[in-house]
Amino acid sequence: MKVDYIALSIPIFFILIAVELGYAFYKKLNYYRLNDSLANLSQGIGSQLVGIFLKTITFFGYLFIYESWRFFSFPNTIWTWLILFMGVDFFYYWFHRLSHQINALWAAHIVHHQSEEYNLTVALRQSWFQSGFSWVFYLPLAFVGFEPVMFLTVSAFNTLYQFWIHTRAIGDMGFLEWFLNTPSHHRVHHGSNPKYIDKNHAGTLIIWDRLFGTFQKEEEEVVYGITTPLASWNPVWANIHYWIELFTTFNRAKGIKEKLFVFTKSPGWFPEAMGGRQFPKEITINSYVKYSPDYDKRFTIYILFQFVFSLIIASVLLFTAAKLHLLQLIASVILVIMSLTAYGSLMEQKKWAVSLEYFRFLFWILCPLVFNAEVFFIQLLIGNTSLVILSFIWFKRLLRA
């Protein structure tokens, strides 16, 4: 039986985020910004919703290899679990490392590194499409003969471990720094300082970085983010912008070899005709200016209210997806993603933000009318048509104020 431990842990994630937020507020630490945090959480919501479709690919890909090609079957013992834990962590290291060193993989993984802050919401900032290929790195475990549900369980807990290390509230952890991936080690990994780039790829154990030469101790203060800032709160753009950059370079590259290198070389590689390899510039915490465009603060409560409602819908979707028809599921996911994009565009003061919000209202009302309302989630949407109307009135008043 498959158990989605990550989905079940979502309430715990938000409790811990609240604790860290309270600590930062009490200590007057600038760990959180509303716009950045909502953008991070939007990526997490989108990742979970898109994952409804991709997780099936992951499971059945591993399952097919296990059932058709395995050359051994491990017994369900504590030693098997320990060996599998080491195996999952080892292959995670190589998946993670190559995701930083190959452009086609970085195009997905870059999403996790776009935040210019470092707090527990960043842990939830995940690519929407990375799980579509990451499972391939673990196939050796299927060939060897580790049972699929055991693999999914260990893999989930490897991911869950990495949540708590996305914090600035915890300093050096003494002797644990030698073998565990800690907040200090992972802060380095999220740095755009040249000396920190492509370091500390560990999942749970930092030993792989020490063994394979990618370890870097935290020294000067970390500047968080990517070398070319995203400068957007739009969750859709965050997932596609690097792909657009790659295909732009691909179109300008000459010859098959150069065009292939666009996707297989490391980030920063360009054809000689386009200036050749570009290296990250030195940067300090004092010289770096974070992206934070002004927006009408009267929309803050409105955006927060609508975001919470989208979070509730997404949570219901995660636990009722199996009861929905495919078209109902797709339409519901589109509605949530459209909502998250609308909130981001409002915080950026985009000219098309108002039009998108109006279209979202229309889509929100039409969804339950187009599909059969016998499923609980669709009934929920129908029951909240009044909320759509109230939101519309609220939004109009804000525009007129």
Coordinates of C-alpha atoms in Angstrom, one line a residue:
M1 CA 0.0 0.0 0.0
K2 CA 1.3 3.4 -1.0
V3 CA 1.2 6.2 1.6
D4 CA 1.9 9.7 0.6
Y5 CA 3.9 10.8 3.6
I6 CA 4.8 14.2 2.1
A7 CA 1.1 15.1 1.6
L8 CA 0.3 13.9 5.2
S9 CA 3.1 16.0 6.5
I10 CA 1.8 19.3 5.1
P11 CA 0.0 20.3 8.4
I12 CA 3.3 19.8 10.2
F13 CA 5.2 21.9 7.6
F14 CA 2.8 24.8 8.2
I15 CA 3.1 24.5 12.0
L16 CA 6.9 24.6 11.8
I17 CA 6.7 27.6 9.4
A18 CA 4.5 29.4 12.0
V19 CA 7.0 28.6 14.8
E20 CA 9.9 29.9 12.7
L21 CA 7.9 33.0 11.7
G22 CA 7.0 33.6 15.4
Y23 CA 10.7 33.2 16.4
A24 CA 11.8 35.6 13.6
F25 CA 9.2 38.2 14.7
Y26 CA 10.1 37.9 18.3
K27 CA 13.8 38.3 17.6
K28 CA 13.2 41.0 14.9
L29 CA 14.9 39.0 12.2
N30 CA 14.1 39.6 8.6
Y31 CA 13.7 36.0 7.6
Y32 CA 10.3 36.4 5.9
R33 CA 8.8 38.6 3.3
L34 CA 5.1 38.1 2.4
N35 CA 5.6 38.3 -1.4
D36 CA 8.5 35.9 -1.4
S37 CA 6.9 33.4 1.0
L38 CA 3.6 33.3 -1.0
A39 CA 5.7 32.7 -4.1
N40 CA 7.5 29.8 -2.4
L41 CA 4.3 28.3 -1.1
S42 CA 2.7 28.7 -4.6
Q43 CA 5.5 26.6 -6.1
G44 CA 4.9 23.9 -3.4
I45 CA 1.2 23.8 -4.1
G46 CA 1.7 23.6 -7.9
S47 CA 4.4 20.9 -7.4
Q48 CA 2.0 18.7 -5.4
L49 CA -0.9 19.2 -7.9
V50 CA 1.2 18.4 -11.0
G51 CA 2.7 15.6 -9.0
I52 CA -0.7 13.9 -8.9
F53 CA -0.1 13.0 -12.6
L54 CA 3.7 12.5 -12.4
K55 CA 3.8 10.3 -9.3
T56 CA 2.1 7.5 -11.3
I57 CA 4.9 7.6 -13.8
T58 CA 7.5 7.4 -11.1
F59 CA 5.9 4.5 -9.3
F60 CA 5.1 2.4 -12.4
G61 CA 8.5 3.0 -14.0
Y62 CA 10.2 1.7 -10.9
L63 CA 7.7 -1.1 -10.5
F64 CA 8.1 -2.3 -14.1
I65 CA 11.9 -2.6 -13.7
Y66 CA 11.5 -4.3 -10.3
E67 CA 9.0 -6.9 -11.6
S68 CA 10.6 -7.6 -14.9
W69 CA 14.4 -7.2 -14.5
R70 CA 15.4 -7.5 -10.8
F71 CA 18.1 -10.0 -10.2
F72 CA 17.6 -10.3 -6.4
S73 CA 14.8 -9.8 -3.8
F74 CA 15.8 -8.3 -0.5
P75 CA 14.0 -9.5 2.6
N76 CA 12.1 -7.0 4.7
T77 CA 14.6 -6.6 7.5
I78 CA 16.2 -3.7 9.4
W79 CA 19.4 -4.3 7.4
T80 CA 17.6 -4.0 4.1
W81 CA 16.0 -0.7 5.2
L82 CA 19.5 0.6 6.3
I83 CA 21.1 -0.4 3.0
L84 CA 18.2 1.0 1.0
F85 CA 18.5 4.3 3.0
M86 CA 22.2 4.5 2.0
G87 CA 21.4 3.7 -1.6
V88 CA 18.6 6.3 -1.9
D89 CA 20.8 9.0 -0.3
F90 CA 23.7 8.1 -2.6
F91 CA 21.6 8.3 -5.8
Y92 CA 19.9 11.4 -4.5
Y93 CA 23.4 13.0 -4.3
W94 CA 24.1 12.2 -7.9
F95 CA 20.7 13.2 -9.1
H96 CA 21.0 16.5 -7.2
R97 CA 24.6 17.1 -8.3
L98 CA 23.9 16.5 -12.0
S99 CA 20.8 18.7 -11.8
H100 CA 23.2 21.6 -11.1
Q101 CA 25.7 20.5 -13.8
I102 CA 23.5 19.7 -16.8
N103 CA 21.3 22.5 -18.3
A104 CA 18.3 20.3 -19.2
L105 CA 18.1 19.1 -15.6
W106 CA 18.9 22.6 -14.1
A107 CA 15.9 24.0 -16.1
A108 CA 13.7 22.1 -13.7
H109 CA 15.7 22.2 -10.5
I110 CA 16.4 26.0 -10.8
V111 CA 12.9 26.6 -9.3
H112 CA 14.0 25.5 -5.9
H113 CA 16.9 28.0 -5.9
Q114 CA 15.0 31.1 -7.0
S115 CA 14.0 32.5 -3.6
E116 CA 16.2 35.3 -2.3
E117 CA 15.3 34.4 1.2
Y118 CA 16.1 31.3 3.3
N119 CA 13.4 30.0 5.5
L120 CA 11.2 27.0 5.8
T121 CA 8.9 28.1 3.0
V122 CA 11.8 27.7 0.7
A123 CA 11.8 24.0 1.4
L124 CA 8.4 23.8 -0.2
R125 CA 9.5 25.7 -3.3
Q126 CA 9.7 22.7 -5.6
S127 CA 9.8 22.3 -9.4
W128 CA 6.6 21.2 -11.0
F129 CA 8.3 18.9 -13.4
Q130 CA 11.4 17.6 -11.7
S131 CA 9.7 14.4 -10.5
G132 CA 9.1 13.5 -14.1
F133 CA 12.7 12.5 -14.6
S134 CA 14.3 12.3 -11.1
W135 CA 13.1 8.7 -10.6
V136 CA 15.4 7.5 -13.4
F137 CA 18.4 8.0 -11.2
Y138 CA 17.0 5.5 -8.7
L139 CA 16.4 2.6 -11.1
P140 CA 19.6 0.8 -10.1
L141 CA 17.8 0.1 -6.8
A142 CA 14.9 -1.5 -8.7
F143 CA 17.4 -3.7 -10.7
V144 CA 19.1 -4.8 -7.5
G145 CA 15.7 -5.7 -6.1
F146 CA 14.5 -3.3 -3.4
E147 CA 10.7 -3.5 -3.1
P148 CA 8.9 -0.5 -4.7
V149 CA 6.9 0.5 -1.6
M150 CA 10.0 0.3 0.5
F151 CA 11.8 2.6 -2.0
L152 CA 9.0 5.1 -2.0
T153 CA 8.9 5.2 1.8
V154 CA 12.6 5.7 2.2
S155 CA 12.7 8.3 -0.7
A156 CA 9.8 10.2 1.0
F157 CA 11.6 10.4 4.3
N158 CA 14.8 11.5 2.6
T159 CA 12.8 14.4 1.2
L160 CA 11.1 15.1 4.5
Y161 CA 14.4 15.2 6.3
Q162 CA 15.4 18.1 4.0
F163 CA 12.6 20.3 5.2
W164 CA 14.0 21.4 8.5
I165 CA 17.5 22.3 7.1
H166 CA 16.0 25.3 5.2
T167 CA 16.4 27.7 8.1
R168 CA 18.7 30.4 9.4
A169 CA 17.5 30.0 12.9
I170 CA 19.9 27.1 13.6
G171 CA 23.6 27.6 13.6
D172 CA 26.6 25.2 13.8
M173 CA 25.6 21.8 15.1
G174 CA 28.9 20.6 16.3
F175 CA 30.0 17.1 15.5
L176 CA 26.8 16.4 13.5
E177 CA 28.2 18.7 10.8
W178 CA 30.7 16.0 10.0
F179 CA 28.2 13.5 8.7
L180 CA 24.7 15.0 8.5
N181 CA 23.4 17.6 6.0
T182 CA 22.6 20.5 8.4
P183 CA 21.1 24.0 8.0
S184 CA 24.6 25.4 7.8
H185 CA 25.6 23.1 4.9
H186 CA 22.4 23.6 3.0
R187 CA 22.6 27.4 3.4
V188 CA 25.8 27.2 1.4
H189 CA 24.0 25.1 -1.3
H190 CA 21.5 27.9 -1.8
G191 CA 24.1 30.6 -2.1
S192 CA 24.8 32.5 -5.3
N193 CA 28.2 33.5 -4.0
P194 CA 30.7 32.1 -6.6
K195 CA 32.5 30.0 -3.9
Y196 CA 29.2 28.4 -2.8
I197 CA 27.8 27.5 -6.2
D198 CA 27.4 23.8 -6.9
K199 CA 28.4 22.8 -3.4
N200 CA 26.8 20.5 -0.7
H201 CA 24.4 18.5 -2.8
A202 CA 23.6 16.1 0.1
G203 CA 20.2 14.8 1.0
T204 CA 20.6 13.4 4.5
L205 CA 24.3 12.6 4.7
I206 CA 27.0 15.2 3.9
I207 CA 29.5 12.3 3.6
W208 CA 29.0 12.1 -0.2
D209 CA 30.1 15.7 -0.7
R210 CA 33.1 15.1 1.4
L211 CA 34.0 12.0 -0.6
F212 CA 33.4 13.4 -4.0
G213 CA 34.9 16.9 -3.6
T214 CA 31.8 19.1 -3.5
F215 CA 31.9 20.1 0.2
Q216 CA 32.1 23.7 1.2
K217 CA 31.9 25.0 4.8
E218 CA 29.7 28.0 5.5
E219 CA 32.1 31.0 5.8
E220 CA 31.0 34.5 4.7
E221 CA 27.3 35.4 4.8
V222 CA 25.3 33.7 2.1
V223 CA 23.6 35.6 -0.7
Y224 CA 20.5 33.5 -1.6
G225 CA 19.0 33.0 -5.0
I226 CA 20.3 32.4 -8.5
T227 CA 23.0 34.3 -10.4
T228 CA 20.4 35.9 -12.7
P229 CA 17.5 36.7 -10.4
L230 CA 14.0 35.5 -11.5
A231 CA 12.5 38.9 -10.5
S232 CA 8.9 37.6 -10.6
W233 CA 6.3 36.1 -8.3
N234 CA 4.6 34.3 -11.2
P235 CA 4.7 30.5 -10.5
V236 CA 4.2 29.5 -14.1
W237 CA 7.0 31.8 -15.4
A238 CA 9.3 30.4 -12.6
N239 CA 8.9 26.9 -14.1
I240 CA 9.4 27.8 -17.8
H241 CA 11.7 30.8 -17.9
Y242 CA 14.9 28.8 -18.1
W243 CA 13.5 26.5 -20.8
I244 CA 12.7 29.6 -22.8
E245 CA 16.3 30.9 -22.4
L246 CA 17.7 27.5 -23.4
F247 CA 15.5 27.3 -26.6
T248 CA 16.5 30.9 -27.5
T249 CA 20.2 29.9 -27.2
F250 CA 19.4 26.7 -29.2
N251 CA 17.9 28.7 -32.1
R252 CA 21.0 30.9 -32.2
A253 CA 23.5 28.0 -31.9
K254 CA 25.1 26.7 -35.1
G255 CA 25.4 23.1 -36.0
I256 CA 24.1 19.9 -34.3
K257 CA 27.0 19.8 -31.8
E258 CA 26.5 23.3 -30.5
K259 CA 22.7 22.8 -30.3
L260 CA 23.2 19.6 -28.3
F261 CA 25.6 21.3 -25.9
V262 CA 23.0 23.9 -25.1
F263 CA 21.1 21.2 -23.1
T264 CA 24.0 19.0 -22.0
K265 CA 26.6 21.5 -20.9
S266 CA 26.5 23.2 -17.5
P267 CA 24.7 26.4 -16.7
G268 CA 26.6 29.4 -18.0
W269 CA 27.8 27.7 -21.2
F270 CA 27.1 29.5 -24.4
P271 CA 28.5 29.1 -28.0
E272 CA 31.6 31.1 -28.8
A273 CA 29.5 33.3 -31.2
M274 CA 27.4 34.3 -28.2
G275 CA 30.3 35.2 -26.0
G276 CA 31.3 31.7 -24.7
R277 CA 31.1 30.5 -21.1
Q278 CA 29.9 33.1 -18.6
F279 CA 31.0 32.9 -15.0
P280 CA 29.1 34.2 -11.9
K281 CA 30.2 37.5 -10.6
E282 CA 31.4 38.2 -7.1
I283 CA 28.6 39.4 -4.8
T284 CA 28.2 40.5 -1.2
I285 CA 25.2 40.7 1.1
N286 CA 25.7 44.5 1.3
S287 CA 25.6 45.1 -2.5
Y288 CA 22.8 42.7 -3.4
V289 CA 19.3 44.2 -3.9
K290 CA 16.4 41.8 -3.6
Y291 CA 13.4 41.9 -5.9
S292 CA 10.5 43.5 -4.1
P293 CA 8.3 45.7 -6.4
D294 CA 5.9 48.0 -4.7
Y295 CA 2.2 47.1 -5.0
D296 CA -1.0 48.5 -3.5
K297 CA -1.0 47.2 0.1
R298 CA -4.8 47.4 0.2
F299 CA -4.8 44.2 -1.8
T300 CA -2.7 42.3 0.9
I301 CA -5.7 41.0 2.9
Y302 CA -7.5 40.1 -0.3
I303 CA -4.5 38.2 -1.6
L304 CA -4.0 36.3 1.7
F305 CA -7.7 35.3 1.9
Q306 CA -7.7 34.1 -1.7
F307 CA -4.4 32.3 -1.2
V308 CA -5.7 30.4 1.8
F309 CA -8.8 29.4 -0.1
S310 CA -6.7 28.1 -2.9
L311 CA -4.6 26.2 -0.4
I312 CA -7.7 24.5 1.0
I313 CA -8.9 23.5 -2.5
A314 CA -5.5 22.1 -3.3
S315 CA -5.4 20.1 -0.1
V316 CA -8.9 18.7 -0.8
L317 CA -7.6 17.8 -4.3
L318 CA -4.6 15.9 -3.0
F319 CA -6.8 13.6 -0.9
T320 CA -9.8 13.2 -3.3
A321 CA -8.0 13.1 -6.7
A322 CA -8.8 9.4 -7.1
K323 CA -12.6 10.1 -6.9
L324 CA -12.4 12.7 -9.7
H325 CA -12.8 12.1 -13.5
L326 CA -9.6 13.1 -15.4
L327 CA -11.2 16.2 -16.9
Q328 CA -12.5 17.3 -13.5
L329 CA -9.1 16.8 -12.0
I330 CA -7.4 18.8 -14.8
A331 CA -9.9 21.7 -14.6
S332 CA -9.5 21.8 -10.8
V333 CA -5.7 21.9 -11.0
I334 CA -5.9 24.7 -13.7
L335 CA -8.2 26.7 -11.4
V336 CA -5.7 26.6 -8.5
I337 CA -2.7 27.3 -10.7
M338 CA -4.5 30.2 -12.4
S339 CA -5.4 31.5 -8.9
L340 CA -1.7 31.4 -7.7
T341 CA -0.6 33.1 -10.9
A342 CA -3.2 35.8 -10.4
Y343 CA -2.0 36.6 -6.8
G344 CA 1.6 36.8 -8.1
S345 CA 0.7 39.2 -10.9
L346 CA -1.2 41.4 -8.5
M347 CA 1.9 41.6 -6.3
E348 CA 3.9 42.6 -9.4
Q349 CA 1.3 45.2 -10.5
K350 CA 1.1 43.6 -13.9
K351 CA -1.2 45.3 -16.4
W352 CA -2.9 42.0 -17.2
A353 CA -3.4 41.1 -13.5
V354 CA -7.0 42.6 -13.4
S355 CA -8.0 40.8 -16.5
L356 CA -6.6 37.5 -15.2
E357 CA -8.5 37.9 -12.0
Y358 CA -11.8 38.5 -13.8
F359 CA -11.2 35.4 -16.0
R360 CA -10.4 33.4 -12.9
F361 CA -13.8 34.3 -11.4
L362 CA -15.5 33.2 -14.6
F363 CA -13.6 29.9 -14.7
W364 CA -14.3 29.3 -11.1
I365 CA -18.1 29.6 -11.7
L366 CA -18.1 27.6 -14.9
C367 CA -16.1 24.6 -13.6
P368 CA -18.9 23.0 -11.6
L369 CA -21.5 23.8 -14.4
V370 CA -19.5 22.0 -17.1
F371 CA -18.8 18.8 -15.1
N372 CA -20.9 16.4 -13.2
A373 CA -21.5 17.6 -9.7
E374 CA -21.7 14.2 -8.0
V375 CA -18.2 14.3 -6.7
F376 CA -17.6 15.9 -3.3
F377 CA -15.0 18.4 -4.6
I378 CA -17.3 19.7 -7.4
Q379 CA -20.1 20.0 -4.9
L380 CA -17.8 22.1 -2.7
L381 CA -17.2 24.4 -5.7
I382 CA -20.9 24.8 -6.3
G383 CA -21.5 25.5 -2.6
N384 CA -19.0 28.3 -2.8
T385 CA -20.3 30.1 -5.8
S386 CA -21.4 32.7 -3.3
L387 CA -17.7 33.1 -2.3
V388 CA -16.9 33.8 -6.0
I389 CA -19.5 36.6 -6.1
L390 CA -18.3 38.1 -2.8
S391 CA -14.7 37.9 -4.0
F392 CA -15.7 39.7 -7.2
I393 CA -17.4 42.5 -5.3
W394 CA -14.4 42.8 -2.9
F395 CA -12.0 43.0 -5.8
K396 CA -14.1 45.6 -7.6
R397 CA -14.2 47.8 -4.5
L398 CA -10.4 47.6 -4.1
L399 CA -10.0 48.7 -7.7
R400 CA -12.3 51.7 -7.2
A401 CA -10.8 52.8 -3.9

